[in-house]
mmCIF file of C-alpha atoms in Angstrom:
data_model
loop_
_atom_site.group_PDB
_atom_site.id
_atom_site.type_symbol
_atom_site.label_atom_id
_atom_site.label_comp_id
_atom_site.label_asym_id
_atom_site.label_seq_id
_atom_site.Cartn_x
_atom_site.Cartn_y
_atom_site.Cartn_z
ATOM 1 C CA MET A 1 -0.250 0.331 0.564
ATOM 2 C CA LYS A 2 2.826 2.355 1.273
ATOM 3 C CA GLU A 3 4.555 1.366 -2.176
ATOM 4 C CA THR A 4 1.209 2.697 -4.289
ATOM 5 C CA LEU A 5 0.826 5.839 -2.096
ATOM 6 C CA ARG A 6 4.565 6.640 -3.227
ATOM 7 C CA TYR A 7 3.883 5.219 -7.598
ATOM 8 C CA LEU A 8 0.440 7.276 -6.960
ATOM 9 C CA ALA A 9 1.997 10.761 -5.339
ATOM 10 C CA GLY A 10 4.562 10.517 -8.167
ATOM 11 C CA ILE A 11 7.148 10.633 -4.684
ATOM 12 C CA ALA A 12 10.991 9.662 -6.412
ATOM 13 C CA GLY A 13 11.775 6.303 -6.978
ATOM 14 C CA PRO A 14 14.950 4.968 -6.690
ATOM 15 C CA SER A 15 15.913 6.318 -10.255
ATOM 16 C CA GLY A 16 15.903 9.511 -8.037
ATOM 17 C CA TYR A 17 13.587 10.205 -9.987
ATOM 18 C CA GLY A 18 8.823 10.738 -9.858
ATOM 19 C CA SER A 19 5.887 11.688 -11.900
ATOM 20 C CA ASN A 20 6.790 15.732 -10.672
ATOM 21 C CA SER A 21 10.020 15.030 -12.618
ATOM 22 C CA THR A 22 10.866 17.748 -15.180
ATOM 23 C CA ALA A 23 13.057 16.592 -18.578
ATOM 24 C CA GLU A 24 15.249 19.544 -17.007
ATOM 25 C CA GLN A 25 15.895 18.110 -13.826
ATOM 26 C CA VAL A 26 17.087 14.545 -15.862
ATOM 27 C CA ILE A 27 18.591 16.316 -18.387
ATOM 28 C CA GLN A 28 20.339 18.215 -15.261
ATOM 29 C CA ASP A 29 21.639 15.952 -13.333
ATOM 30 C CA TYR A 30 22.779 13.990 -16.151
ATOM 31 C CA ALA A 31 24.397 14.157 -19.765
ATOM 32 C CA CYS A 32 24.888 17.285 -21.879
ATOM 33 C CA SER A 33 27.080 18.939 -19.923
ATOM 34 C CA GLY A 34 29.981 18.439 -21.448
ATOM 35 C CA PRO A 35 31.106 18.651 -24.813
ATOM 36 C CA PRO A 36 29.681 21.294 -27.411
ATOM 37 C CA HIS A 37 28.484 21.010 -31.080
ATOM 38 C CA LEU A 38 26.285 17.464 -29.954
ATOM 39 C CA THR A 39 23.442 16.278 -32.763
ATOM 40 C CA ALA A 40 20.130 14.864 -31.907
ATOM 41 C CA ILE A 41 17.953 13.728 -33.963
ATOM 42 C CA ILE A 42 14.096 13.148 -32.385
ATOM 43 C CA THR A 43 10.969 11.890 -34.214
ATOM 44 C CA GLY A 44 7.819 13.423 -32.848
ATOM 45 C CA ALA A 45 8.613 16.339 -30.998
ATOM 46 C CA THR A 46 5.737 18.601 -32.497
ATOM 47 C CA SER A 47 4.096 17.097 -29.010
ATOM 48 C CA GLY A 48 3.818 15.625 -25.956
ATOM 49 C CA ILE A 49 6.972 13.840 -24.716
ATOM 50 C CA GLY A 50 9.199 15.088 -28.106
ATOM 51 C CA VAL A 51 8.306 18.626 -27.077
ATOM 52 C CA GLU A 52 10.014 18.970 -23.860
ATOM 53 C CA THR A 53 12.536 16.341 -24.796
ATOM 54 C CA ALA A 54 13.550 18.647 -27.870
ATOM 55 C CA ARG A 55 14.140 22.057 -25.552
ATOM 56 C CA ALA A 56 15.225 20.979 -22.447
ATOM 57 C CA LEU A 57 18.013 19.702 -25.001
ATOM 58 C CA ALA A 58 18.746 22.640 -27.400
ATOM 59 C CA LYS A 59 18.543 24.837 -23.675
ATOM 60 C CA LYS A 60 21.474 22.381 -23.540
ATOM 61 C CA GLY A 61 23.259 23.899 -26.477
ATOM 62 C CA LEU A 62 22.793 20.442 -28.843
ATOM 63 C CA ARG A 63 21.435 20.646 -31.957
ATOM 64 C CA ILE A 64 18.059 19.444 -32.574
ATOM 65 C CA VAL A 65 17.553 17.646 -35.815
ATOM 66 C CA ILE A 66 13.046 17.340 -36.038
ATOM 67 C CA PRO A 67 11.648 14.771 -39.303
ATOM 68 C CA ALA A 68 8.328 16.584 -39.030
ATOM 69 C CA ARG A 69 4.998 15.210 -41.050
ATOM 70 C CA ASP A 70 3.373 18.333 -39.499
ATOM 71 C CA LEU A 71 5.988 21.672 -41.151
ATOM 72 C CA LYS A 72 3.574 23.951 -39.457
ATOM 73 C CA LYS A 73 3.649 22.638 -35.907
ATOM 74 C CA ALA A 74 7.662 21.896 -36.534
ATOM 75 C CA ASP A 75 7.529 25.689 -37.284
ATOM 76 C CA GLU A 76 6.258 26.627 -34.151
ATOM 77 C CA LEU A 77 8.498 24.343 -32.165
ATOM 78 C CA LYS A 78 11.281 26.302 -33.034
ATOM 79 C CA GLU A 79 10.188 29.606 -32.126
ATOM 80 C CA VAL A 80 9.791 28.243 -28.489
ATOM 81 C CA ILE A 81 12.688 27.055 -29.112
ATOM 82 C CA ARG A 82 13.752 29.946 -30.306
ATOM 83 C CA GLU A 83 12.857 32.622 -27.007
ATOM 84 C CA GLU A 84 14.241 29.947 -24.452
ATOM 85 C CA SER A 85 17.108 29.178 -26.300
ATOM 86 C CA PRO A 86 18.172 31.793 -28.643
ATOM 87 C CA LYS A 87 21.490 30.332 -29.544
ATOM 88 C CA ALA A 88 19.813 26.631 -30.468
ATOM 89 C CA GLU A 89 20.125 25.285 -33.965
ATOM 90 C CA ILE A 90 17.496 23.707 -35.301
ATOM 91 C CA VAL A 91 17.569 21.905 -38.138
ATOM 92 C CA ILE A 92 13.523 20.755 -39.900
ATOM 93 C CA PHE A 93 12.550 18.417 -42.365
ATOM 94 C CA GLU A 94 9.522 17.158 -44.332
ATOM 95 C CA THR A 95 9.093 13.342 -43.192
ATOM 96 C CA ASP A 96 5.905 10.355 -42.399
ATOM 97 C CA ILE A 97 7.532 8.508 -40.389
ATOM 98 C CA SER A 98 5.351 6.026 -41.420
ATOM 99 C CA SER A 99 6.314 5.626 -44.233
ATOM 100 C CA PHE A 100 9.682 3.455 -45.816
ATOM 101 C CA VAL A 101 10.072 6.268 -48.830
ATOM 102 C CA SER A 102 10.059 9.738 -46.067
ATOM 103 C CA VAL A 103 12.039 8.313 -44.076
ATOM 104 C CA ARG A 104 14.909 6.978 -46.420
ATOM 105 C CA ARG A 105 14.442 10.959 -48.289
ATOM 106 C CA PHE A 106 15.761 12.386 -44.683
ATOM 107 C CA CYS A 107 18.007 10.337 -43.756
ATOM 108 C CA SER A 108 20.081 11.009 -47.674
ATOM 109 C CA GLY A 109 18.765 14.851 -46.773
ATOM 110 C CA PHE A 110 20.949 14.585 -43.446
ATOM 111 C CA LEU A 111 23.304 12.594 -43.982
ATOM 112 C CA ALA A 112 24.337 14.933 -47.024
ATOM 113 C CA LEU A 113 24.523 17.931 -43.860
ATOM 114 C CA GLY A 114 27.812 16.421 -42.948
ATOM 115 C CA LEU A 115 26.714 16.745 -39.344
ATOM 116 C CA PRO A 116 27.896 13.830 -36.430
ATOM 117 C CA LEU A 117 25.289 11.801 -35.298
ATOM 118 C CA ASN A 118 25.160 11.497 -30.682
ATOM 119 C CA ILE A 119 21.680 10.486 -30.180
ATOM 120 C CA LEU A 120 18.827 8.496 -31.874
ATOM 121 C CA ILE A 121 15.651 9.402 -29.512
ATOM 122 C CA ASN A 122 13.219 6.702 -31.828
ATOM 123 C CA ASN A 123 9.882 9.123 -30.357
ATOM 124 C CA ALA A 124 6.846 9.263 -32.305
ATOM 125 C CA GLY A 125 4.177 6.895 -31.822
ATOM 126 C CA ILE A 126 0.145 6.716 -32.559
ATOM 127 C CA TYR A 127 -2.747 5.048 -31.469
ATOM 128 C CA SER A 128 -5.608 4.366 -33.644
ATOM 129 C CA GLN A 129 -9.527 3.248 -32.897
ATOM 130 C CA LYS A 130 -9.946 2.710 -37.167
ATOM 131 C CA LEU A 131 -7.630 0.464 -39.230
ATOM 132 C CA GLU A 132 -5.752 2.520 -41.314
ATOM 133 C CA PHE A 133 -2.745 1.452 -43.712
ATOM 134 C CA SER A 134 0.625 3.780 -44.763
ATOM 135 C CA GLU A 135 1.182 4.923 -47.969
ATOM 136 C CA ASP A 136 2.776 1.263 -47.802
ATOM 137 C CA LYS A 137 -0.185 -0.834 -47.520
ATOM 138 C CA ILE A 138 0.693 -1.425 -44.184
ATOM 139 C CA GLU A 139 -0.906 -1.266 -41.196
ATOM 140 C CA MET A 140 -0.957 2.554 -39.792
ATOM 141 C CA THR A 141 -0.345 2.332 -35.763
ATOM 142 C CA PHE A 142 2.698 -0.966 -36.573
ATOM 143 C CA ALA A 143 4.367 0.751 -39.975
ATOM 144 C CA THR A 144 4.680 4.050 -37.605
ATOM 145 C CA ASN A 145 5.549 2.582 -34.218
ATOM 146 C CA TYR A 146 7.786 0.697 -35.470
ATOM 147 C CA LEU A 147 8.874 0.017 -38.607
ATOM 148 C CA GLY A 148 9.421 3.495 -39.480
ATOM 149 C CA HIS A 149 11.942 3.787 -36.312
ATOM 150 C CA PHE A 150 13.785 0.598 -37.426
ATOM 151 C CA LEU A 151 14.189 2.028 -41.014
ATOM 152 C CA LEU A 152 15.685 4.957 -39.151
ATOM 153 C CA THR A 153 18.386 2.917 -36.746
ATOM 154 C CA GLU A 154 19.416 0.827 -39.811
ATOM 155 C CA LEU A 155 20.290 4.120 -41.723
ATOM 156 C CA LEU A 156 21.409 6.068 -39.322
ATOM 157 C CA LEU A 157 23.529 4.027 -37.548
ATOM 158 C CA GLU A 158 27.064 4.029 -38.816
ATOM 159 C CA LYS A 159 27.177 6.995 -38.731
ATOM 160 C CA MET A 160 26.639 7.239 -35.396
ATOM 161 C CA ILE A 161 29.172 4.671 -34.272
ATOM 162 C CA GLU A 162 31.146 6.636 -37.003
ATOM 163 C CA THR A 163 30.524 10.049 -35.000
ATOM 164 C CA ALA A 164 31.141 8.097 -31.644
ATOM 165 C CA GLU A 165 34.659 7.234 -33.075
ATOM 166 C CA GLN A 166 36.173 10.062 -34.531
ATOM 167 C CA THR A 167 35.063 12.038 -30.674
ATOM 168 C CA GLY A 168 35.037 9.940 -28.577
ATOM 169 C CA ILE A 169 32.060 10.095 -27.161
ATOM 170 C CA GLN A 170 28.951 7.323 -26.346
ATOM 171 C CA GLY A 171 26.231 7.420 -28.945
ATOM 172 C CA ARG A 172 23.176 6.778 -27.676
ATOM 173 C CA ILE A 173 19.818 5.218 -28.968
ATOM 174 C CA ILE A 174 15.967 5.860 -27.563
ATOM 175 C CA ASN A 175 13.018 3.709 -28.004
ATOM 176 C CA LEU A 176 10.260 4.831 -26.766
ATOM 177 C CA SER A 177 8.265 1.201 -25.323
ATOM 178 C CA SER A 178 5.867 1.141 -23.072
ATOM 179 C CA ALA A 179 5.539 -1.191 -20.059
ATOM 180 C CA ILE A 180 1.877 -2.251 -22.074
ATOM 181 C CA HIS A 181 3.514 -4.588 -24.284
ATOM 182 C CA SER A 182 3.261 -6.815 -21.867
ATOM 183 C CA TRP A 183 -0.334 -7.013 -22.205
ATOM 184 C CA VAL A 184 1.096 -9.209 -25.661
ATOM 185 C CA ARG A 185 1.138 -13.602 -25.086
ATOM 186 C CA ARG A 186 2.920 -14.912 -27.362
ATOM 187 C CA ASP A 187 0.348 -16.678 -30.185
ATOM 188 C CA ALA A 188 -0.722 -13.713 -30.833
ATOM 189 C CA PHE A 189 2.978 -12.220 -31.920
ATOM 190 C CA CYS A 190 2.903 -12.417 -35.656
ATOM 191 C CA PHE A 191 4.331 -10.439 -37.561
ATOM 192 C CA SER A 192 1.908 -11.109 -41.417
ATOM 193 C CA LYS A 193 -1.210 -10.856 -38.586
ATOM 194 C CA MET A 194 0.884 -7.072 -37.194
ATOM 195 C CA LEU A 195 1.071 -6.067 -40.758
ATOM 196 C CA TYR A 196 -1.695 -6.829 -42.584
ATOM 197 C CA PRO A 197 -4.476 -7.606 -39.870
ATOM 198 C CA GLY A 198 -8.220 -9.596 -40.048
ATOM 199 C CA ASN A 199 -9.639 -8.462 -37.150
ATOM 200 C CA TYR A 200 -8.236 -5.020 -36.039
ATOM 201 C CA ASP A 201 -8.221 -3.336 -32.478
ATOM 202 C CA GLY A 202 -6.289 -0.778 -31.186
ATOM 203 C CA THR A 203 -4.575 -1.600 -27.856
ATOM 204 C CA SER A 204 -3.502 -4.738 -29.504
ATOM 205 C CA ALA A 205 -1.750 -2.938 -32.489
ATOM 206 C CA TYR A 206 -0.569 -0.471 -29.995
ATOM 207 C CA SER A 207 0.670 -2.962 -27.111
ATOM 208 C CA GLN A 208 2.516 -5.221 -30.026
ATOM 209 C CA SER A 209 5.081 -2.873 -31.870
ATOM 210 C CA LYS A 210 5.271 -1.881 -27.881
ATOM 211 C CA LEU A 211 6.803 -5.477 -27.705
ATOM 212 C CA ALA A 212 8.337 -4.214 -30.964
ATOM 213 C CA ASN A 213 10.189 -1.595 -30.242
ATOM 214 C CA ILE A 214 11.828 -3.911 -27.685
ATOM 215 C CA LEU A 215 12.448 -6.173 -29.036
ATOM 216 C CA HIS A 216 14.092 -4.014 -31.882
ATOM 217 C CA VAL A 217 16.686 -2.939 -28.953
ATOM 218 C CA LYS A 218 17.026 -6.161 -27.936
ATOM 219 C CA GLU A 219 18.645 -7.466 -31.088
ATOM 220 C CA ILE A 220 20.297 -3.744 -31.869
ATOM 221 C CA ALA A 221 21.958 -4.082 -28.859
ATOM 222 C CA THR A 222 23.441 -7.658 -28.891
ATOM 223 C CA LYS A 223 25.186 -6.119 -32.635
ATOM 224 C CA LEU A 224 25.942 -2.774 -30.764
ATOM 225 C CA LYS A 225 28.065 -5.378 -28.443
ATOM 226 C CA ALA A 226 29.341 -7.833 -30.858
ATOM 227 C CA ARG A 227 30.826 -5.189 -32.360
ATOM 228 C CA ASN A 228 32.668 -3.361 -29.605
ATOM 229 C CA ALA A 229 30.676 -0.024 -30.998
ATOM 230 C CA ARG A 230 30.665 3.487 -28.279
ATOM 231 C CA VAL A 231 27.217 3.507 -28.885
ATOM 232 C CA THR A 232 23.732 1.439 -26.770
ATOM 233 C CA MET A 233 20.330 1.468 -27.047
ATOM 234 C CA ASN A 234 17.168 1.030 -24.724
ATOM 235 C CA ALA A 235 13.760 0.938 -24.288
ATOM 236 C CA VAL A 236 12.299 3.672 -22.089
ATOM 237 C CA HIS A 237 8.553 3.477 -20.831
ATOM 238 C CA PRO A 238 7.796 7.070 -19.603
ATOM 239 C CA GLY A 239 4.454 5.872 -17.420
ATOM 240 C CA ILE A 240 1.254 7.857 -18.220
ATOM 241 C CA VAL A 241 2.082 10.935 -19.178
ATOM 242 C CA LYS A 242 -0.367 12.500 -21.471
ATOM 243 C CA THR A 243 0.236 13.201 -24.371
ATOM 244 C CA GLY A 244 -1.730 12.974 -27.331
ATOM 245 C CA ILE A 245 -1.713 9.355 -27.213
ATOM 246 C CA MET A 246 -2.841 9.137 -23.912
ATOM 247 C CA ARG A 247 -6.351 11.194 -24.778
ATOM 248 C CA ASP A 248 -7.498 9.177 -27.032
ATOM 249 C CA SER A 249 -6.260 5.354 -25.404
ATOM 250 C CA TYR A 250 -6.757 6.003 -21.554
ATOM 251 C CA LYS A 251 -8.421 8.266 -19.454
ATOM 252 C CA GLY A 252 -6.841 7.373 -15.378
ATOM 253 C CA PHE A 253 -3.818 9.905 -14.157
ATOM 254 C CA ILE A 254 -1.851 7.352 -12.955
ATOM 255 C CA THR A 255 2.271 8.381 -13.945
ATOM 256 C CA ASP A 256 5.373 6.742 -13.354
ATOM 257 C CA CYS A 257 8.878 7.299 -14.154
ATOM 258 C CA ASN A 258 11.364 4.607 -12.168
ATOM 259 C CA GLU A 259 12.494 1.626 -14.559
ATOM 260 C CA ILE A 260 9.773 -1.530 -14.926
ATOM 261 C CA ASN A 261 10.522 -5.275 -15.603
ATOM 262 C CA CYS A 262 10.067 -6.342 -19.379
ATOM 263 C CA SER A 263 8.121 -9.476 -20.296
ATOM 264 C CA ALA A 264 9.197 -12.770 -20.780
ATOM 265 C CA LEU A 265 7.844 -12.636 -24.391
ATOM 266 C CA ALA A 266 10.609 -9.072 -24.887
ATOM 267 C CA ASN A 267 13.712 -10.618 -22.794
ATOM 268 C CA ASP A 268 13.354 -13.342 -25.427
ATOM 269 C CA GLY A 269 16.282 -12.878 -28.147
ATOM 270 C CA LEU A 270 15.319 -15.721 -30.043
ATOM 271 C CA GLU A 271 12.192 -13.494 -30.890
ATOM 272 C CA ALA A 272 14.237 -10.495 -31.071
ATOM 273 C CA ARG A 273 15.989 -11.887 -33.648
ATOM 274 C CA LYS A 274 13.586 -13.583 -35.753
ATOM 275 C CA LEU A 275 12.176 -10.218 -36.566
ATOM 276 C CA TRP A 276 14.899 -8.953 -37.255
ATOM 277 C CA MET A 277 15.459 -10.731 -39.833
ATOM 278 C CA GLN A 278 11.149 -10.377 -40.200
ATOM 279 C CA THR A 279 11.294 -6.658 -41.281
ATOM 280 C CA HIS A 280 14.726 -6.479 -42.943
ATOM 281 C CA ALA A 281 13.882 -9.166 -45.120
ATOM 282 C CA LEU A 282 10.240 -7.096 -45.975
ATOM 283 C CA LEU A 283 12.230 -4.039 -45.806
ATOM 284 C CA GLN A 284 14.839 -5.023 -48.579
ATOM 285 C CA ARG A 285 11.565 -6.267 -50.673
ATOM 286 C CA TYR A 286 9.642 -2.539 -50.526
ATOM 287 C CA LEU A 287 13.378 -0.867 -50.676
ATOM 288 C CA TYR A 288 14.928 -3.136 -53.274
ATOM 289 C CA PRO A 289 12.150 -4.835 -55.699
ATOM 290 C CA PRO A 290 13.866 -7.060 -58.115
ATOM 291 C CA PRO A 291 14.688 -5.655 -61.567
ATOM 292 C CA THR A 292 12.215 -5.825 -63.829
ATOM 293 C CA GLN A 293 12.128 -8.705 -66.327
ATOM 294 C CA HIS A 294 11.695 -8.330 -69.736
ATOM 295 C CA VAL A 295 11.618 -11.395 -72.167
ATOM 296 C CA LEU A 296 12.177 -10.176 -75.577
ATOM 297 C CA LEU A 297 9.178 -12.706 -78.165
ATOM 298 C CA CYS A 298 11.176 -13.289 -81.155
ATOM 299 C CA ASP A 299 8.816 -13.943 -84.502
#
């Protein structure tokens, strides 16, 4: 009972933070007080958690790169940040994270700038109560929350490793997940059905995408360790935060700001490897289709 009351009241837990902690407090205590000229890419930066993350990091002197679907919102955020941090460098790209072509275009544009990349925060996410499809004809929640960020990470990973080697500063990749991942049963976690669901349920689709985010982290972290790369990748459960997603899907008031255990399925290394291979194969088919075969007919 005592722990429950602490949880509900937002009293700091083992991490030293509670639901009343702000992004500025966390950043003040940890990263970004050191070397200047760090670059962070933040998806979903125009609302909710993303706004506060971008604002707090910019205040610490980081260059903020924002891939945004809504350029008007991105420009408004840029002005808000500049009011508080006049010297902040904000770079905006029009990007739809649910679109493979758009994500690839963003990565090409960013890499062409020749900037370092120290931090990648895969924050963008949606919750949809109705079945919708991306331009690639894939269920929208899975395309946005997982597939788009998988591709983004794949295309930028070498740049992050290179930056870390050249600067000696550890790179960090963060996937925003959720405790709701633990609702997914093993027999319900089917790649093809997540791509093209028959009977759609918004909560199931969201929880499956969040489980996929964690498995993605597990597999990439394994690969990074095998390479002795100076880049880490972690999953974050931000708690119940009043974002657009929560307005659509949650009416309660419980908050959280400490470590939480993953489900057994999320800790399954074989499942993580299997999902990575399935996802990689899917992207290969979409982005690098085999050339069209032309048959010559002779009289």
